[in-house]
XYZ file of C-alpha atoms in Angstrom:
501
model
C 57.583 17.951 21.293
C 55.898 14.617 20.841
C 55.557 12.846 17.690
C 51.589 12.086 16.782
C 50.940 9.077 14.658
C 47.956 11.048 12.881
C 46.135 14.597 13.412
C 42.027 15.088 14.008
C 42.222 18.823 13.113
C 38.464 20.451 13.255
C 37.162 23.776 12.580
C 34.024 25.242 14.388
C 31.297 24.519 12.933
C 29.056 27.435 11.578
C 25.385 28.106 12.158
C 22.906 27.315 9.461
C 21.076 30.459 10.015
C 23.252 32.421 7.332
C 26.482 32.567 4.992
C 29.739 32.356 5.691
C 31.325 36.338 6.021
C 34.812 36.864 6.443
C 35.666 37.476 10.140
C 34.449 33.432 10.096
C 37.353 33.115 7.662
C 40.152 34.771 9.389
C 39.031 33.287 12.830
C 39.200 29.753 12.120
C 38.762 28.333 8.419
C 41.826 29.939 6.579
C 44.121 29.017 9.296
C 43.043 25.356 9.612
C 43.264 24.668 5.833
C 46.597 26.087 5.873
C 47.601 23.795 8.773
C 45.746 20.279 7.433
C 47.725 21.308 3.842
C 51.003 21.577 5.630
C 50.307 18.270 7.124
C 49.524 16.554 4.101
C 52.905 17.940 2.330
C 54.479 16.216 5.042
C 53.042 13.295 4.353
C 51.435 13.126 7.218
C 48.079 11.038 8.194
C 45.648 13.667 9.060
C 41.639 13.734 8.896
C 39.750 17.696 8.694
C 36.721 17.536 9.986
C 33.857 20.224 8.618
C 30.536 20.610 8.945
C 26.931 22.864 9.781
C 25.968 23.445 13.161
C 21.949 22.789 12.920
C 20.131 23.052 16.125
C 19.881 25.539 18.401
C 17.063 29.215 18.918
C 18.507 31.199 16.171
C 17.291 28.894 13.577
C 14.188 28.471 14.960
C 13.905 32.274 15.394
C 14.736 32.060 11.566
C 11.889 30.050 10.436
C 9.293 31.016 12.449
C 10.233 34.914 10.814
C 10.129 33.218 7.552
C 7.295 30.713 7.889
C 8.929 27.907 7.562
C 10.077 24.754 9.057
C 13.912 24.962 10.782
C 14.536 22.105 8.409
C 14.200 24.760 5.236
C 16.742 26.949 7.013
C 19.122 24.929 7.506
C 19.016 23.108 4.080
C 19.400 26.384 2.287
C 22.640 27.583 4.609
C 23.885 24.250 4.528
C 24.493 24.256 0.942
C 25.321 27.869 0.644
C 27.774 27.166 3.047
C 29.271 24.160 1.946
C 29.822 24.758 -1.613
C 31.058 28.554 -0.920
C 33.655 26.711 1.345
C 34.245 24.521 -1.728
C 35.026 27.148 -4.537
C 37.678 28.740 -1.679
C 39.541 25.499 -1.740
C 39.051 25.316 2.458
C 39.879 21.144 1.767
C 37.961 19.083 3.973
C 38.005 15.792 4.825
C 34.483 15.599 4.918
C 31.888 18.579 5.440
C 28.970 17.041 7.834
C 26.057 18.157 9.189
C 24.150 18.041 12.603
C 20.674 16.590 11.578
C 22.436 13.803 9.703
C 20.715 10.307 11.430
C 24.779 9.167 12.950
C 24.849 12.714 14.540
C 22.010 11.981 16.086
C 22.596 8.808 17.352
C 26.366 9.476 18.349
C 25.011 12.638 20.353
C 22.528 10.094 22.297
C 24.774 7.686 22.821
C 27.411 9.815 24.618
C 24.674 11.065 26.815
C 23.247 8.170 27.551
C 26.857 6.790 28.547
C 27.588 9.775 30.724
C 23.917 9.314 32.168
C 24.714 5.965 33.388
C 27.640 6.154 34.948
C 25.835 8.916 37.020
C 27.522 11.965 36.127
C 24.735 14.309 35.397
C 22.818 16.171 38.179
C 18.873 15.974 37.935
C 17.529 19.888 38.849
C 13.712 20.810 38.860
C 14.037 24.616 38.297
C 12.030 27.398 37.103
C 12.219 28.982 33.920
C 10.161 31.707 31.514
C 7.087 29.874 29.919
C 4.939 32.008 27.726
C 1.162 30.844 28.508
C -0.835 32.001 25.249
C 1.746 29.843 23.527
C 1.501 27.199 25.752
C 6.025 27.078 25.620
C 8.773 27.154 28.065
C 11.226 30.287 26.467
C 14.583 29.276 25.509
C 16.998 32.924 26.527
C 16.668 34.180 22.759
C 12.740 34.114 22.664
C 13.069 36.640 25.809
C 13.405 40.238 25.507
C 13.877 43.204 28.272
C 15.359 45.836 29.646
C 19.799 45.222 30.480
C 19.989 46.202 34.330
C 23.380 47.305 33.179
C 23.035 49.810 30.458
C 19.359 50.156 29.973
C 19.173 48.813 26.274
C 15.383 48.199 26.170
C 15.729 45.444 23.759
C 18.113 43.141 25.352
C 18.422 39.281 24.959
C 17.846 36.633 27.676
C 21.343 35.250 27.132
C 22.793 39.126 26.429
C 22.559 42.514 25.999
C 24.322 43.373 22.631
C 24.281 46.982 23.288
C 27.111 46.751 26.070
C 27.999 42.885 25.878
C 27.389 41.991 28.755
C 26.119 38.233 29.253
C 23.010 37.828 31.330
C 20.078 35.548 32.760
C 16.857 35.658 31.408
C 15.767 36.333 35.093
C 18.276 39.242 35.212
C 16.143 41.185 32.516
C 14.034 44.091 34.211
C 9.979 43.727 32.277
C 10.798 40.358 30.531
C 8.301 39.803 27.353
C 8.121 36.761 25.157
C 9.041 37.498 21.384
C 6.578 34.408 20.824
C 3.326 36.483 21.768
C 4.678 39.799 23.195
C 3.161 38.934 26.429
C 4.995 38.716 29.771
C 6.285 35.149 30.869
C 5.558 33.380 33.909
C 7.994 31.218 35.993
C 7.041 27.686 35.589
C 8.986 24.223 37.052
C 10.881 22.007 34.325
C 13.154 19.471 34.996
C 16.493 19.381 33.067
C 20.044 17.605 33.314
C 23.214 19.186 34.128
C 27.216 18.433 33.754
C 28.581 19.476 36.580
C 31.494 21.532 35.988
C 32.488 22.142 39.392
C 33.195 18.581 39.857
C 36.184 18.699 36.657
C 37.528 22.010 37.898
C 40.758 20.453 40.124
C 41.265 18.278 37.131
C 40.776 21.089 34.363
C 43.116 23.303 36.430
C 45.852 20.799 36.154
C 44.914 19.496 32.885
C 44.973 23.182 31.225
C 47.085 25.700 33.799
C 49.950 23.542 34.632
C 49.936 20.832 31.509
C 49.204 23.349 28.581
C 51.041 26.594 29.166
C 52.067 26.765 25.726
C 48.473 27.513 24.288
C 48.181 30.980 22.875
C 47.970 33.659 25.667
C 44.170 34.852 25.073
C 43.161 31.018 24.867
C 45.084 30.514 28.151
C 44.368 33.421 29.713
C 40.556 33.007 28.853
C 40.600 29.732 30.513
C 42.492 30.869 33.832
C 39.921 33.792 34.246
C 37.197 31.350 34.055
C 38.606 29.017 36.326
C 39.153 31.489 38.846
C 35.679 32.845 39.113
C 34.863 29.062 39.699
C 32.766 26.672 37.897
C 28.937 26.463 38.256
C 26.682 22.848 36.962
C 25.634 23.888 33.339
C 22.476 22.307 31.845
C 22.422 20.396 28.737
C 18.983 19.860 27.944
C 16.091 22.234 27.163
C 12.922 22.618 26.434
C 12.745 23.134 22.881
C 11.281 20.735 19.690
C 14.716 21.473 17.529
C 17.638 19.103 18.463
C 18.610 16.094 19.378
C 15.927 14.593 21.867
C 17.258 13.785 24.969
C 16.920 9.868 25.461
C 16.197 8.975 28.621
C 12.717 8.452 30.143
C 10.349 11.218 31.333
C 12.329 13.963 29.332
C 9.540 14.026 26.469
C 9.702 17.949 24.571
C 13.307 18.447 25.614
C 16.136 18.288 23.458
C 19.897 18.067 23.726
C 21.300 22.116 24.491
C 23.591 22.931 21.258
C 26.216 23.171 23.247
C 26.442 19.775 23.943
C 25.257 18.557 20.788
C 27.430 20.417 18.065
C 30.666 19.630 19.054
C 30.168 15.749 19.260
C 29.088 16.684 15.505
C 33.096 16.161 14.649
C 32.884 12.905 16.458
C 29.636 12.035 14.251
C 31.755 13.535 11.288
C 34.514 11.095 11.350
C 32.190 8.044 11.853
C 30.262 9.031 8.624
C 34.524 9.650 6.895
C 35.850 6.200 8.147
C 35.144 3.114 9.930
C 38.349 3.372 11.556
C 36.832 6.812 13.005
C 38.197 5.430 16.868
C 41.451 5.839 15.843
C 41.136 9.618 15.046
C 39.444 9.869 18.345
C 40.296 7.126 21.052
C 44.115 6.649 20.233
C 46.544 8.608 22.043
C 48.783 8.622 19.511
C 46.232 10.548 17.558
C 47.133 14.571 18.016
C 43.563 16.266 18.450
C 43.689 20.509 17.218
C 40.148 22.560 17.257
C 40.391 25.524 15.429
C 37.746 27.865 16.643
C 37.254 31.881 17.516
C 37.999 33.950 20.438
C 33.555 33.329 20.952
C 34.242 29.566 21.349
C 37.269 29.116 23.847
C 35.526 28.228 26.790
C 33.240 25.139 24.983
C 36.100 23.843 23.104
C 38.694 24.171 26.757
C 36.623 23.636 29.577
C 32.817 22.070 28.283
C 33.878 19.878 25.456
C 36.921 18.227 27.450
C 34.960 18.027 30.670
C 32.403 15.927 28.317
C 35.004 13.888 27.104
C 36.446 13.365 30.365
C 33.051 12.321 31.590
C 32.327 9.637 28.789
C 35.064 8.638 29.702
C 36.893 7.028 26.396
C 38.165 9.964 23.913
C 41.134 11.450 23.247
C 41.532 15.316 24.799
C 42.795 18.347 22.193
C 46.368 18.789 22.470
C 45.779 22.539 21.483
C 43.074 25.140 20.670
C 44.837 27.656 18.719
C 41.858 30.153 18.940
C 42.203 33.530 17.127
C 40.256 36.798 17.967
C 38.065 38.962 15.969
C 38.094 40.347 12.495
C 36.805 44.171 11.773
C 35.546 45.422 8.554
C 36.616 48.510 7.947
C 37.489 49.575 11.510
C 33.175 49.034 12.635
C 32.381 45.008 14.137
C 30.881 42.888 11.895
C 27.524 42.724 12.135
C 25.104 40.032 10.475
C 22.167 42.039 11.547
C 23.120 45.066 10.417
C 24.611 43.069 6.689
C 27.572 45.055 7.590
C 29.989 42.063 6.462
C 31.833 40.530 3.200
C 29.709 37.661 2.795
C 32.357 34.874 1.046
C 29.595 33.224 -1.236
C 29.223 37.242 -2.617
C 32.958 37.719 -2.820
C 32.981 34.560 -5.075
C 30.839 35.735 -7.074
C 32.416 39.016 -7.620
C 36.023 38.110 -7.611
C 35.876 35.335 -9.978
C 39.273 33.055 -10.218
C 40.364 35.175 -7.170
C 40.379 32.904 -4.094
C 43.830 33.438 -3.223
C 43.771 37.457 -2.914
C 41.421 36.720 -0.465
C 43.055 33.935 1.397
C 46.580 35.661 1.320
C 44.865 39.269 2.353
C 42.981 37.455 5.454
C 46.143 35.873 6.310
C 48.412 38.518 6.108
C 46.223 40.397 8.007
C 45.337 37.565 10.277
C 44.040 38.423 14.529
C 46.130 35.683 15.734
C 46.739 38.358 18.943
C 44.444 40.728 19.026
C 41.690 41.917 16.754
C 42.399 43.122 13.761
C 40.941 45.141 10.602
C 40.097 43.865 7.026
C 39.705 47.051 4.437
C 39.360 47.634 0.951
C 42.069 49.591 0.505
C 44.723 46.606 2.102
C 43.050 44.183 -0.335
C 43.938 46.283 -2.982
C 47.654 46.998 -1.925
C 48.391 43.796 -1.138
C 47.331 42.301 -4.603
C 49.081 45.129 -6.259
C 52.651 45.618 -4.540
C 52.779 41.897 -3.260
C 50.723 39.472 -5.199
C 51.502 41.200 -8.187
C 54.729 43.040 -8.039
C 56.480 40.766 -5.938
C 55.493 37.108 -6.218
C 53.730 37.614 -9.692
C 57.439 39.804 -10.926
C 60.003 37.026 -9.842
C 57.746 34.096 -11.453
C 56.792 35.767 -14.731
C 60.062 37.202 -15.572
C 61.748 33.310 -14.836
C 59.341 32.033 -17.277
C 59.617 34.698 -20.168
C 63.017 35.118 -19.660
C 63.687 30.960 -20.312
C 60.895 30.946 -23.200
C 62.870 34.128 -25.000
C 66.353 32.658 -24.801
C 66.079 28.544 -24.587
C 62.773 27.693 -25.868
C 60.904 27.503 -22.820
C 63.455 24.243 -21.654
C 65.288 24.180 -18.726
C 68.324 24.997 -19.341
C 71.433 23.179 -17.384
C 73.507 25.052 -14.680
C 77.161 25.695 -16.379
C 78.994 26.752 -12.744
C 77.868 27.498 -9.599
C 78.879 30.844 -7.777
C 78.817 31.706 -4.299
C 75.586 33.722 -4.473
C 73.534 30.689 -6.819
C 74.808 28.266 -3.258
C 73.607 31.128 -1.267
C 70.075 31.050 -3.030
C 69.421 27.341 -2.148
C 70.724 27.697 1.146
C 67.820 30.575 1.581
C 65.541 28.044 -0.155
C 65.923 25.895 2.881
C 65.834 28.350 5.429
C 62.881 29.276 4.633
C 61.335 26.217 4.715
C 62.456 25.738 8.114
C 61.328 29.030 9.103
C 57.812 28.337 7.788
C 57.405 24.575 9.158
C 58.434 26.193 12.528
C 55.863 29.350 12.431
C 53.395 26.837 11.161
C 53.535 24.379 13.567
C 53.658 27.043 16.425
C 50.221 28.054 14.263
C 52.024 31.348 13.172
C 50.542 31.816 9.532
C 50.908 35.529 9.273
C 54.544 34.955 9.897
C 54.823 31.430 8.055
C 53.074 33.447 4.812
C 55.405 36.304 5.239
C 58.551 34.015 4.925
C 57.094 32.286 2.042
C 57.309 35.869 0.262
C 60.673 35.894 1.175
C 61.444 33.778 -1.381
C 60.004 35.824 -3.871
C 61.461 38.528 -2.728
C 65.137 37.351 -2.770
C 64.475 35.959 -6.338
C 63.741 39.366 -7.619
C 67.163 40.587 -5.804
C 68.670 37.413 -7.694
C 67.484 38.816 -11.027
C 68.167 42.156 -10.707
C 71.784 42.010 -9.541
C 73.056 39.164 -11.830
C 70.726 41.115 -14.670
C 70.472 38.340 -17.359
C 68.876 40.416 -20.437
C 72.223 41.724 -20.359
C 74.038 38.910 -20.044
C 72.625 37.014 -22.938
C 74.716 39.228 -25.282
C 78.186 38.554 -23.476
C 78.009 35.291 -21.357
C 75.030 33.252 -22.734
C 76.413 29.991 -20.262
C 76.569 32.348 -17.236
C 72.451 32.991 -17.729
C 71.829 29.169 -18.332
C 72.927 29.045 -14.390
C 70.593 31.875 -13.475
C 67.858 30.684 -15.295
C 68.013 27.323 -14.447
C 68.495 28.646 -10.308
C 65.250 31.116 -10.744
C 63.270 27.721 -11.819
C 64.702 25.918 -8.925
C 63.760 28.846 -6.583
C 59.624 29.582 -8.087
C 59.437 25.487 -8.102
C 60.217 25.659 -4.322
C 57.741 28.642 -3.966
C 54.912 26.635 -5.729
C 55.637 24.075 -3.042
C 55.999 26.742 0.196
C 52.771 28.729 -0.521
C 50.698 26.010 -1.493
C 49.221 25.816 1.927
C 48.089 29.440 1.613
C 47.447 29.921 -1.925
C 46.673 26.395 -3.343
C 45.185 27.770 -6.835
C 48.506 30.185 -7.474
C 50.563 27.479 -6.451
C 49.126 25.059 -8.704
């Protein structure tokens, strides 16, 4: 495994059209704060990269429901977002935004360097345009029937009855949410990446030169790449985004796509002036932690982008998790049917870390998984509580009732207090390892080991019976059990920063 100088470690960035909810948690912020902690234990040089994802239909949807201006919307999730992220101790480098005045202008400049060296295709095509409007219809501002399963009120981009993904043109009696009337097909011209062309490259570059990403990540990819890869546009016709800034492309803006994820790039400008080291050196180790939703624009788009412009630094993996359940239904924004994190806070004051351990004990790092009540409970109770909480309280009392509260010397050293260090360090192995193979259920669950064998530690060398007969023999134990919850203050910090502390 190669030795990076420094880590770029970034974590999708989340719509402005609403809170933060759990499943957004579990998928992608947990484990990346986790990760950037570990690195920074290890003294490592590493830069986490946050921010809102502005641009784009929904919020426009959002503010025209509202009747107000996209710029309201995303002001108001912004900082809902940002300071809920805050109070759960997710610790970014910096937390960005996409309307900030260097997004924009890193966003143009990137296109307008791809532009020139000729890699964009120019296409005239014909797309929805709703006439009592007078506006071309982005996918999202078209409704109709799914020619798959008949849902009557499926999108332009997808029919969330049965999932599928669709063309606006595959819809059967298109109508425009704008007006309720029916579109007409109109000519706009619009700029495309062409995908195809990277394909031979991104084949080699992912199938043969990456095989150790996570299966669903790499198996994602390979499906993709075998169907083959079609031009993809990134401009539209919308007055939200970043304009497109080249001559004769007046009402169009940058497509999202394209747009957000330079918005890490943009990020790291606005962190440091030595931002081209985080993103043009190749000693620099580039991880995008994203969900199962985003694979394809973080493996294939984004790199294909990068590989255009021509100058950056690719992402030496996308450990990509899938999706988290509430209470065995899919959570659902438009149905509310979700544990919204600036809520939880709310609700659960001084309890950040139930949450964070629960969502990463419970993590869909394979497949997707289920967050309930009930598991919350039981694992603050008979883990939190009885287990880490146990060992740590009864160390403490235990030194306060019989030395004062001082740390009291070790008198001789048995076989089992060597054996109890020894496990001190194999756990740490175990968890660098898991963590660094971006295995936090696994990494959290050894860091309870160590909890777990100092309970066993207590209760077989029982020292509140001791202190009547061998009062040196419990200075050792004592003095061990210290050792053994200072090393477990250090291990779980990356997963439970406020316990730790």
């Amino acid at each position: 495994m190669k030795n990076f100088k420094r880590y770029t470690v970034t974590s999708a960035l989340p719509y402005a059209n609403g809170p933060i909810h759990i499943g957004h948690l579990a998928g992608v912020y947990v484990p990346a704060d986790i990760y950037c902690r570990y690195l920074r234990l290890r003294g490592k040089d590493v830069i986490f990269i946050g921010g809102s994802d502005e641009h784009g239909v929904p919020i426009t949807i959002k503010a025209r429901k509202e009747g107000i201006s996209p710029q309201d919307v995303v002001d108001r999730y912004h900082e809902i977002i940002k300071k809920s992220f805050e109070e759960l101790g997710i610790s970014f480098d910096i937390y960005s935004r996409t309307t900030n005045k260097v997004h924009y202008e890193t966003a143009s400049e990137i296109f307008k360097t791809i532009y020139e060296k000729g890699e964009f295709i120019e296409k005239v095509t014909e797309q929805y345009f709703d006439e009592e409007v007078n506006q071309f219809l982005a996918d999202r501002y078209i409704t109709g029937t799914c020619p798959h399963c008949g849902n009557e009120n499926a999108y332009g981009d997808q029919c969330e009855k049965c999932g599928t993904s669709l063309n606006a043109t595959d819809l059967i009696n298109p109508k425009s949410t704008l007006s309720g009337s029916k579109p007409v097909m109109k000519e706009t011209k619009h700029w495309f990446l062409p995908l195809d062309k990277y394909e031979p490259w991104l084949r080699k570059w992912i199938l043969e030169e990456h095989k150790e990403w996570k299966a669903n990540v790499y198996g994602q990819c390979k499906s993709w790449l075998d169907q083959g890869l079609q031009p993809r546009a990134v401009s539209r016709d919308l007055d939200w985004g970043v304009p497109v800034p080249v001559e004769g492309a007046d009402g169009k803006v940058l497509y999202v796509w394209f747009d957000a994820p330079i918005g890490y790039i943009s990020a790291t400008k606005e962190l440091t002036d030595k931002w081209e080291l985080y993103w043009k050196d190749s000693e620099t180790k580039l991880v995008h932690f994203i969900g199962k939703d985003n694979i394809v624009f973080h493996c294939i788009v984004f790199p294909a982008m990068l590989k255009a412009e021509g100058s950056f630094i690719l992402p030496e993996n996308v450990p990509a998790n899938e999706f988290l359940n509430l209470e065995n239904d899919k959570i659902s924004t438009s149905r509310n049917w979700a544990v919204w994190l600036h809520e939880y806070l709310k609700d659960f004051p001084g309890k950040q870390d139930v949450l964070r351990y629960t969502l990463t004990a419970n993590a869909p790092e394979t497949k997707d998984n289920d967050f309930t009540w009930a598991d919350f409970q039981a694992r603050n109770n008979n883990e939190l509580v009885a287990i880490l909480g146990n060992f740590v309280n009864r160390a403490m009392v235990l030194t306060h009732k019989y030395f004062e509260g001082k740390i009291p010397e070790i008198t001789e050293e048995t076989d089992y207090e060597k054996q109890m260090l020894a496990e001190s360090v194999k756990i740490k192995a175990n968890i660098e390892y898991s963590i660094e193979n971006y295995r936090f259920r696994e990494a959290l669950k050894e860091a309870m080991e160590l909890a777990r064998w100092g309970n066993k530690y207590l209760a077989d060398t029982e020292p509140w019976k001791l202190i009547k007969t061998d009062e040196a023999r419990v200075k050792t134990i004592l003095n061990i059990s210290l050792q053994v919850a200072a090393n477990i203050s250090t291990l779980i910090e990356p997963f439970l920063p406020f316990i730790a502390e």
